Short mmCIF file of C-alpha atoms and ligand atoms in Angstrom, two decimals:
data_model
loop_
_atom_site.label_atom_id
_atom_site.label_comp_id
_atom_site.label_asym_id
_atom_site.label_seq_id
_atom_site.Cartn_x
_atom_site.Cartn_y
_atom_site.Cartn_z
CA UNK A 15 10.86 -46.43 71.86
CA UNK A 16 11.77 -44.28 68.92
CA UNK A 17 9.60 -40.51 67.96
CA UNK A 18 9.03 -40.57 64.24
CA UNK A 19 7.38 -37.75 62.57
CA UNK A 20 5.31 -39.17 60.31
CA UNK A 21 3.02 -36.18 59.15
CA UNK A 22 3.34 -32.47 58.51
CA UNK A 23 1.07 -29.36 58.21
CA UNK A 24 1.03 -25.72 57.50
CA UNK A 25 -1.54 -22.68 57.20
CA UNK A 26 -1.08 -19.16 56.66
CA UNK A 27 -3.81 -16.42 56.55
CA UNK A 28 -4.45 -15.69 52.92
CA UNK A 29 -3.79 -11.98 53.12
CA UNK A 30 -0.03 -11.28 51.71
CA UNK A 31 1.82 -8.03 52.85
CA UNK A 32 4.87 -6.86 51.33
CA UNK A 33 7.42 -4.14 52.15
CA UNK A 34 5.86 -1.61 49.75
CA UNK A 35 2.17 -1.69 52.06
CA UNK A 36 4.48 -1.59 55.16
CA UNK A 37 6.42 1.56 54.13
CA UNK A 38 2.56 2.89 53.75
CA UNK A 39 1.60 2.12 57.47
CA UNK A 40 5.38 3.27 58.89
CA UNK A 41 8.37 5.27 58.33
CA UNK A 42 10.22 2.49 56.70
CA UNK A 43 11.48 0.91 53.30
CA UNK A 44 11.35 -2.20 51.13
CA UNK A 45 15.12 -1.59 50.91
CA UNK A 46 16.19 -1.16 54.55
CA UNK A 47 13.97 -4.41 55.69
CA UNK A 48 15.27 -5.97 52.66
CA UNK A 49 19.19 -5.09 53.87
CA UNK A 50 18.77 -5.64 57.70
CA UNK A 51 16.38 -8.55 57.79
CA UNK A 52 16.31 -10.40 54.60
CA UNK A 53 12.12 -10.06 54.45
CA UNK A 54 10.25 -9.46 51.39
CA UNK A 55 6.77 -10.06 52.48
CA UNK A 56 4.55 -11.72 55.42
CA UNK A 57 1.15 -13.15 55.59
CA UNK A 58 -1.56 -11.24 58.02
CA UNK A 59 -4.09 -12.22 59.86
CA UNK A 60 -7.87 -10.60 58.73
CA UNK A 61 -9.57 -13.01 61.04
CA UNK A 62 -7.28 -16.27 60.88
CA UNK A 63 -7.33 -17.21 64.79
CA UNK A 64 -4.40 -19.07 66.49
CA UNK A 65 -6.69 -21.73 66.58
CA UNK A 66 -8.05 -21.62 63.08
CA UNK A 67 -4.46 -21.99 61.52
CA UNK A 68 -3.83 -24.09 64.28
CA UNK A 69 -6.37 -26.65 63.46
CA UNK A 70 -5.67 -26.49 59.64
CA UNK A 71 -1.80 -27.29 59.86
CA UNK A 72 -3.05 -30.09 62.58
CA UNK A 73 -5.42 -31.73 59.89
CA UNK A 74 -3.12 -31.58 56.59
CA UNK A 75 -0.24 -33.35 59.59
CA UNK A 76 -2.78 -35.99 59.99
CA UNK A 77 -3.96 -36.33 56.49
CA UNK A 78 -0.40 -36.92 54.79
CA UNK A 79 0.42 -39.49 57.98
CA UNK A 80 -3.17 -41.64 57.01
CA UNK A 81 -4.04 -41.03 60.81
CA UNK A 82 -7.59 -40.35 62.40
CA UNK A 83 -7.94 -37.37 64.68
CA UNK A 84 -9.55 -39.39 67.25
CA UNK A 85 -6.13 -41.93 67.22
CA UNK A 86 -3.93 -39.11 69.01
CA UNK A 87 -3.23 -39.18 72.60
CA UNK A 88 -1.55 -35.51 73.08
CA UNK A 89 -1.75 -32.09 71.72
CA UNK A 90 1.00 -29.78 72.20
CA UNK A 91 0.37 -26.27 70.89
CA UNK A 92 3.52 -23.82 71.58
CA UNK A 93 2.14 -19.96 70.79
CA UNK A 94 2.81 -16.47 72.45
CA UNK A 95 -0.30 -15.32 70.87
CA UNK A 96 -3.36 -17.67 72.19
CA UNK A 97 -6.75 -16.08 71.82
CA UNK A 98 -7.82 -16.65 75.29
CA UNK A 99 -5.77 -17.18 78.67
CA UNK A 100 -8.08 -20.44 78.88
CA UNK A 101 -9.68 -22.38 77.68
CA UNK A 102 -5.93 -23.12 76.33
CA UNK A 103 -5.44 -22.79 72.55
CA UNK A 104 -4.43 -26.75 72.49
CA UNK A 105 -8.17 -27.52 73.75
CA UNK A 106 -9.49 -25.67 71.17
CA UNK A 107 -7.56 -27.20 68.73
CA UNK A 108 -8.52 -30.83 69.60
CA UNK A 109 -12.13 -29.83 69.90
CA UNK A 110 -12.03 -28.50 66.55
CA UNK A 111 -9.89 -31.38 65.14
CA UNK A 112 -12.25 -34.32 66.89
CA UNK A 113 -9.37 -35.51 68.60
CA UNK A 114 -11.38 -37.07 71.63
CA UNK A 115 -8.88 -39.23 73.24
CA UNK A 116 -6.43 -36.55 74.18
CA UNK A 117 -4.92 -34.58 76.31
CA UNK A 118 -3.68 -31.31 75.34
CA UNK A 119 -1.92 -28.38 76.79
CA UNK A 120 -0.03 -24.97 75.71
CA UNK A 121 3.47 -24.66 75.99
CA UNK A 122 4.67 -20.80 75.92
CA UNK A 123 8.55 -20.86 75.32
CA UNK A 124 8.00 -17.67 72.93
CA UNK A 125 10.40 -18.60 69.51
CA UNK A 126 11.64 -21.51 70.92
CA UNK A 127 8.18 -23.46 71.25
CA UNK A 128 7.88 -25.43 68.64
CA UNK A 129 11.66 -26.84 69.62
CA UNK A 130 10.61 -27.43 73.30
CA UNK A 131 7.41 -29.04 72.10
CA UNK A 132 9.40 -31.70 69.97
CA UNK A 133 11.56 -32.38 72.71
CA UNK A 134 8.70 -32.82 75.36
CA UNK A 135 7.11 -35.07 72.38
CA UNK A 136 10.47 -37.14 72.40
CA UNK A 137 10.52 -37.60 76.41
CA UNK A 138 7.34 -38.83 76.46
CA UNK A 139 7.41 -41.42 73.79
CA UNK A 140 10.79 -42.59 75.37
CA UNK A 141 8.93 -42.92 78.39
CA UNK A 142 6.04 -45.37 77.18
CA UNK A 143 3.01 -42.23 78.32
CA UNK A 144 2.05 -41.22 74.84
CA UNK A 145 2.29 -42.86 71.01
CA UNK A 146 1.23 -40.47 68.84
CA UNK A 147 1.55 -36.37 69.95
CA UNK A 148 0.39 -33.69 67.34
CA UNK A 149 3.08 -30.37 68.35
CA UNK A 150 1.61 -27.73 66.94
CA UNK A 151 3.41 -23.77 66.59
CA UNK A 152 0.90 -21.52 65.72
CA UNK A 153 1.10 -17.80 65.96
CA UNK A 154 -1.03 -14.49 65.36
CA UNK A 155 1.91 -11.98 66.05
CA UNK A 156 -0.08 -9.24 64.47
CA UNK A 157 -2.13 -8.85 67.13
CA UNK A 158 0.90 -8.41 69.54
CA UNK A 159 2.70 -6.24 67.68
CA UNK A 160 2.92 -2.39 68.00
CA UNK A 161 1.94 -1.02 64.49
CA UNK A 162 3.54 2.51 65.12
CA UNK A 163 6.87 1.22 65.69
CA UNK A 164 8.53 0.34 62.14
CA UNK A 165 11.86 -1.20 64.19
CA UNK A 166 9.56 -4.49 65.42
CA UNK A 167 6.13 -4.41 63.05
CA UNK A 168 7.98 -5.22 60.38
CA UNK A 169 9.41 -7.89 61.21
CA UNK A 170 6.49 -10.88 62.12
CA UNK A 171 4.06 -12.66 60.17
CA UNK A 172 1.02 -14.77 61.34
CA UNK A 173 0.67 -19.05 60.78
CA UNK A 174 0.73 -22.15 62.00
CA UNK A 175 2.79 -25.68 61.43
CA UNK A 176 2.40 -28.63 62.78
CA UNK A 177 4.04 -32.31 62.85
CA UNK A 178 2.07 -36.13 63.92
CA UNK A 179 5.21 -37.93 66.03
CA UNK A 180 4.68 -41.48 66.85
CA UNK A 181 6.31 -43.95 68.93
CA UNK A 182 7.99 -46.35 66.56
CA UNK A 183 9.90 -49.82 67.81
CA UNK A 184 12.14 -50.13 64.80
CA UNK A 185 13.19 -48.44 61.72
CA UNK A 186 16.18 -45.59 61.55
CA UNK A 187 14.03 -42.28 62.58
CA UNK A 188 14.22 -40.96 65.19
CA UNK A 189 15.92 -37.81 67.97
CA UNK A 190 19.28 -38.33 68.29
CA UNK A 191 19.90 -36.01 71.19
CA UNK A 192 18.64 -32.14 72.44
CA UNK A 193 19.07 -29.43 74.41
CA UNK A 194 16.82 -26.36 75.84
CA UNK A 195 18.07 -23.63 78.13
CA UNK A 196 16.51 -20.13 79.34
CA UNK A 197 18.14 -16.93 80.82
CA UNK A 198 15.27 -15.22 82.41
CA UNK A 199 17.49 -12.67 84.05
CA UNK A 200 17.15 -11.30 80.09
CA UNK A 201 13.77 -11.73 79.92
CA UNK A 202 12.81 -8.16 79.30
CA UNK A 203 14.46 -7.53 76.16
CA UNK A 204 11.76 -9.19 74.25
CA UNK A 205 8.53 -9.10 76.17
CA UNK A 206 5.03 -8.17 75.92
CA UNK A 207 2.81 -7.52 79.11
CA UNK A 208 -0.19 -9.86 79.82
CA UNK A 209 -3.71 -7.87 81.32
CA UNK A 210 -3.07 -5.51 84.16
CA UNK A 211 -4.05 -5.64 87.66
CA UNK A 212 -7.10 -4.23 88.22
CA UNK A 213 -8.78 -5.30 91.47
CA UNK A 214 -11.13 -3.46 94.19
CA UNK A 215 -7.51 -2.87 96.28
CA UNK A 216 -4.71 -2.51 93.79
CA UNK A 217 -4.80 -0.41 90.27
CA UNK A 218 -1.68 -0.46 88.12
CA UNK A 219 -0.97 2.80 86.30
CA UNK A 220 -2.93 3.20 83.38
CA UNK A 221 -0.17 4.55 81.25
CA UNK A 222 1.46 0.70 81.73
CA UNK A 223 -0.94 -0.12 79.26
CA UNK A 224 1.21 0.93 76.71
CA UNK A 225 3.31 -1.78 77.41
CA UNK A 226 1.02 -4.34 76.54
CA UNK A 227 2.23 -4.65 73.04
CA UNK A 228 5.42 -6.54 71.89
CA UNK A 229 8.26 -4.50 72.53
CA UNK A 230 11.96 -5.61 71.84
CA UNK A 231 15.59 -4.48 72.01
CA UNK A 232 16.65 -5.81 69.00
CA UNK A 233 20.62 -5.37 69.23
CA UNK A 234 20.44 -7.18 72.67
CA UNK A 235 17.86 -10.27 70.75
CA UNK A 236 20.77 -10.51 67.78
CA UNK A 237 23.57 -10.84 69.86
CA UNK A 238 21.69 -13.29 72.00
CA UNK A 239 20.68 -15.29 68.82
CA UNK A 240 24.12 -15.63 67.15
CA UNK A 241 26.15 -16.43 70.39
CA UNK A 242 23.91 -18.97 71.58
CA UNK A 243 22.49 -20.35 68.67
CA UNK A 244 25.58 -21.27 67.71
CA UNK A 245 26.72 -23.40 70.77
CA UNK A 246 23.67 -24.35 71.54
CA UNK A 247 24.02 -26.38 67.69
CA UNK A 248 27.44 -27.28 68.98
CA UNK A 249 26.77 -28.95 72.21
CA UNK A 250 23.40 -30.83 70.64
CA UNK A 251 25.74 -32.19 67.96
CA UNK A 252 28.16 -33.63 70.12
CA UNK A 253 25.74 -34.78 72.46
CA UNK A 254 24.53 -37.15 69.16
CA UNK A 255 28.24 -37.86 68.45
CA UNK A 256 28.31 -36.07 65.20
CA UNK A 257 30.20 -33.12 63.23
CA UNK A 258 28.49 -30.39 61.08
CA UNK A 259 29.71 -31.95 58.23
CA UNK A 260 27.85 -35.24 58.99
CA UNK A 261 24.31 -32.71 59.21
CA UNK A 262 22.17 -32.92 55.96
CA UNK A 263 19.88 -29.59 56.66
CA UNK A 264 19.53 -26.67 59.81
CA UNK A 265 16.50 -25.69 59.91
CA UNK A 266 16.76 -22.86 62.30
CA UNK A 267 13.70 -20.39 63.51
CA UNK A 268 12.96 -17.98 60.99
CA UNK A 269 14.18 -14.22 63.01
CA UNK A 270 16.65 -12.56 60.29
CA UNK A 271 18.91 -13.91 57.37
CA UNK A 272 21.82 -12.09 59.31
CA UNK A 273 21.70 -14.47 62.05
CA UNK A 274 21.25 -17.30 60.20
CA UNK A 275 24.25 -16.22 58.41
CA UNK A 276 26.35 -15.51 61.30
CA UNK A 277 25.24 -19.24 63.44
CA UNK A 278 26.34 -20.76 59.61
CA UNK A 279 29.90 -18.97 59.57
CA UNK A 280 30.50 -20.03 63.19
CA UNK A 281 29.72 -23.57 62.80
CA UNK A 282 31.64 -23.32 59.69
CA UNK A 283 28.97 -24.96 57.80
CA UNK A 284 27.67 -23.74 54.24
CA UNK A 285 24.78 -21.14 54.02
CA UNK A 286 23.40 -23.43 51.42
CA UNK A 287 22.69 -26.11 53.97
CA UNK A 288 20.02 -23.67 56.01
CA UNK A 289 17.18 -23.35 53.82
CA UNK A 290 15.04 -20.35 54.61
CA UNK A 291 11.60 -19.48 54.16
CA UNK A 292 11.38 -15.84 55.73
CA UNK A 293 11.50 -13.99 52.34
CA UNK A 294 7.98 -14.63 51.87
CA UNK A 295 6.70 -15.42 55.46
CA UNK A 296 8.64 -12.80 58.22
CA UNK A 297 9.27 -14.04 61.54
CA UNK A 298 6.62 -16.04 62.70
CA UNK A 299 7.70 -17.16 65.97
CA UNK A 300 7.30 -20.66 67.13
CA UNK A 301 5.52 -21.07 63.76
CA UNK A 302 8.35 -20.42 62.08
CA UNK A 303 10.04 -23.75 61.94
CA UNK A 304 7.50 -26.25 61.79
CA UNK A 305 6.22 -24.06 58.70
CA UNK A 306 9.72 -24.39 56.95
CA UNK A 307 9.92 -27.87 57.81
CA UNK A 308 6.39 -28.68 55.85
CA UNK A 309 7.85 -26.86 53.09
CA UNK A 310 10.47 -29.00 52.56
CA UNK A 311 8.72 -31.63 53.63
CA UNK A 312 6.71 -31.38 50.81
CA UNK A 313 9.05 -30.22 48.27
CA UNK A 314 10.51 -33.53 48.65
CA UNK A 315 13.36 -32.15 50.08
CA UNK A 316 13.59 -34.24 53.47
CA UNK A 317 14.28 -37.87 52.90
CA UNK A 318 14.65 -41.14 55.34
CA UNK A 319 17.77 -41.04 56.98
CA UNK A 320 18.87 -37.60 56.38
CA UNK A 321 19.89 -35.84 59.60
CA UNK A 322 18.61 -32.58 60.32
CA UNK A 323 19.29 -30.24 63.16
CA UNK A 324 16.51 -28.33 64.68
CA UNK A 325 17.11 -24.91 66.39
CA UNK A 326 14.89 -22.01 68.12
CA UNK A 327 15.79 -18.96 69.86
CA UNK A 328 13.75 -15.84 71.14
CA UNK A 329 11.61 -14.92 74.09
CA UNK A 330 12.25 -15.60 77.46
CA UNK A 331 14.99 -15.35 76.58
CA UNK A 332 15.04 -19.26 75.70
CA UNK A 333 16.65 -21.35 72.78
CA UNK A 334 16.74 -24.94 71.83
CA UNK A 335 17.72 -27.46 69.32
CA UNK A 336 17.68 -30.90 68.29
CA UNK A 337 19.28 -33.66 66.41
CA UNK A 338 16.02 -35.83 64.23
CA UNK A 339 17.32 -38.84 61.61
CA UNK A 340 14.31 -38.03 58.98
O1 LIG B 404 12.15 -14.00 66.98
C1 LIG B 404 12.43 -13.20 68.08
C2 LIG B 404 13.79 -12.80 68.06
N1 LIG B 404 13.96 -11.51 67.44
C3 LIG B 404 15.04 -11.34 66.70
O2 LIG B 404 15.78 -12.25 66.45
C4 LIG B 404 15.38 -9.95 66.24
C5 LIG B 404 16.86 -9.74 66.39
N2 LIG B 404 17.27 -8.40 66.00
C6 LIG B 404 17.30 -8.03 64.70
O3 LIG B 404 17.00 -8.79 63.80
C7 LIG B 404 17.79 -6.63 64.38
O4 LIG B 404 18.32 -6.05 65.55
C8 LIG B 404 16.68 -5.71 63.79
C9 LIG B 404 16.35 -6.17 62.40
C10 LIG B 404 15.46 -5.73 64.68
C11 LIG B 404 17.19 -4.27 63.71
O5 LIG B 404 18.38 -4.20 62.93
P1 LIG B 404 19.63 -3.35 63.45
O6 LIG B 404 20.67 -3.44 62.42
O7 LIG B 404 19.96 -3.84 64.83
O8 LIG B 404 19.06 -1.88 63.45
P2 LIG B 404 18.92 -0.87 64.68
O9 LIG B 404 17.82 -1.28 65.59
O10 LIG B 404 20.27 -0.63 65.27
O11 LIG B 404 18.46 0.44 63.92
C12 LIG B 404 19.32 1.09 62.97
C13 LIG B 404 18.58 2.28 62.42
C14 LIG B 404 18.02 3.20 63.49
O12 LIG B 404 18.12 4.52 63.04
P3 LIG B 404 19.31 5.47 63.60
O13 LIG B 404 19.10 5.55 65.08
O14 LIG B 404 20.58 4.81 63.23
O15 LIG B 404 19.06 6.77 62.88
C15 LIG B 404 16.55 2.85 63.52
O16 LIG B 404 15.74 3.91 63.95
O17 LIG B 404 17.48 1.87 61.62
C16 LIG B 404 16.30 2.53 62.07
N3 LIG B 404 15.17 1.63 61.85
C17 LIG B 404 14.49 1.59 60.70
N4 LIG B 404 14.61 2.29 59.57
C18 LIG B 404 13.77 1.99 58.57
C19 LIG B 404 14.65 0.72 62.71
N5 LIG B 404 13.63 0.06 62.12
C20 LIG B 404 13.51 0.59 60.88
C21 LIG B 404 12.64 0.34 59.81
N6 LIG B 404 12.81 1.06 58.67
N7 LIG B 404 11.68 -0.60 59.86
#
């Protein structure tokens, strides 16, 4: 059994948020986010819920694949950012959607969600469990992130993509191979604390609570993302039995036009062939590349056949990629 996307979907909150209004809220510049990051602008949330854009990237994925709500068996929702601890963000999502035959579930692999999603998608159509599996990235980093520290607030933006994969006998699309790996011995250099213990017999320090927005070492996160990005591309390619050169697009997650150009010069592949949407939306975490792929999705730029790699990196630490024919 083959996974063939057959639908994709995208929301962003309506509010737009350039570098200009950000040099108003920190110390910071249009020019040095410009230089170091390659951002222009982001969208913000001013009430848009994980689940609300959620649940709008889930429909327009349904509407352009000509598929009823109620005809999908699984909904995979990656996010860092889920309104509640449960009811999970995924349940929400397929109440909203009408989606009354399935089963749904988070998945919290930070920036490399969406990837792990797809992948999880992929094993169980192989396996015969599952035909037809909305995965869903959907983020509200803004509520996460630390708005008096200009070296990570500048940097994320709040939305949601999603893609309808079914399981498909014949016909040329399909995954060709993947790959997913953590180092949690990392972990800390990109984290953000969940609530704190609080019990009748054991108080945490209040002053922990200052933790409990996203903090990052971003030197350690960039170094990370261009050494393993870049292997992590290498090994998923040869796993499918193909070169670079045989690779139509990379579509990699959305962090900072630096490492994008870095993973490019290592692979030794064009810049031209890893189309990037960050300019206008930041970093959106798991979001991030199931919003680019709708983009070019419909732009017309994705066609049958084409082969496009896949690749996340970020929290966890954790990264992933992998190989889809279109
Ligand atoms: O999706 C999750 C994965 N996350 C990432 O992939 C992020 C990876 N890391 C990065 O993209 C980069 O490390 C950053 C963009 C976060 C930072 O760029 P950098 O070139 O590593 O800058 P830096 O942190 O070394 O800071 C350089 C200088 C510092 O000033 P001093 O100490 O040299 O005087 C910072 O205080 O830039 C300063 N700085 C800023 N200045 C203006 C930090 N943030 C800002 C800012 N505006 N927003």
């Amino acid at each position: 059994m083959r996974m063939k996307i057959i639908g994709t979907g995208s929301a962003l909150p309506r509010t737009r948020v350039d570098n200009g209004q950000m040099a108003e809220w920190v110390d910071t510049t249009d020019a040095w986010i410009r230089e170091r990051t390659g951002i222009g602008e982001r969208r913000l949330s001013t009430g848009e819920t994980v689940v609300s854009l959620g649940t709008e990237a889930c429909l327009k994925a349904l509407e352009q694949a000509g598929i009823g709500a109620e005809e999908v068996d699984l909904i995979l929702l990656a996010t860092c950012t889920p309104e509640y601890l449960f009811p999970c963000g995924a349940c929400q999502i397929q109440a909203a959607i009408g989606a009354v035959h399935a089963a749904a579930y988070d998945i919290n692999a930070a920036c490399s969600g969406f990837v792990f999603g797809l992948n999880a998608a992929q094993a169980y159509i192989r396996a015969g469990v599952y035909r037809r599996i909305l995965v869903v990235g959907s983020e509200v980093l803004s509520k996460v992130a630390d708005w008096s520290d200009r070296s990570t607030c500048v940097l994320f933006g709040d939305g949601a993509g999603a893609v309808l994969a079914q399981a498909r006998e014949d016909g040329e699309s399909r995954m060709l191979s993947s790959i997913q790996g953590a180092d949690g011995t990392k972990g800390m250099v990109l984290n953000c604390r969940s609530r704190m213990m609080m019990n009748p017999l054991f108080q945490e320090n209040p002053e922990e609570a200052d933790t409990m927005y996203l903090t990052m070492d971003g030197r350690e996160v960039y170094c990370f993302a261009v050494r393993q990005v870049a292997v992590c591309i290498a090994q998923v390619l040869e796993k499918a039995g193909l070169t670079p050169e045989e690779v139509g697009l990379f579509i990699l997650h959305q962090a900072n036009v630096r490492i994008i150009e870095a993973v490019a010069r290592n692979l030794g592949v064009d810049i031209g062939r890893f189309p990037m949407n960050l300019e206008r939306v930041g970093n959106m975490s798991s979001a991030s590349i199931p919003v680019l792929l709708d983009e070019l999705n419909r732009e017309g730029r994705l066609h049958r056949g084409d082969r496009i790699v896949l690749s996340g990196f970020g929290g966890g630490l954790t990264y992933g990629a992998c190989v889809l024919v279109w």
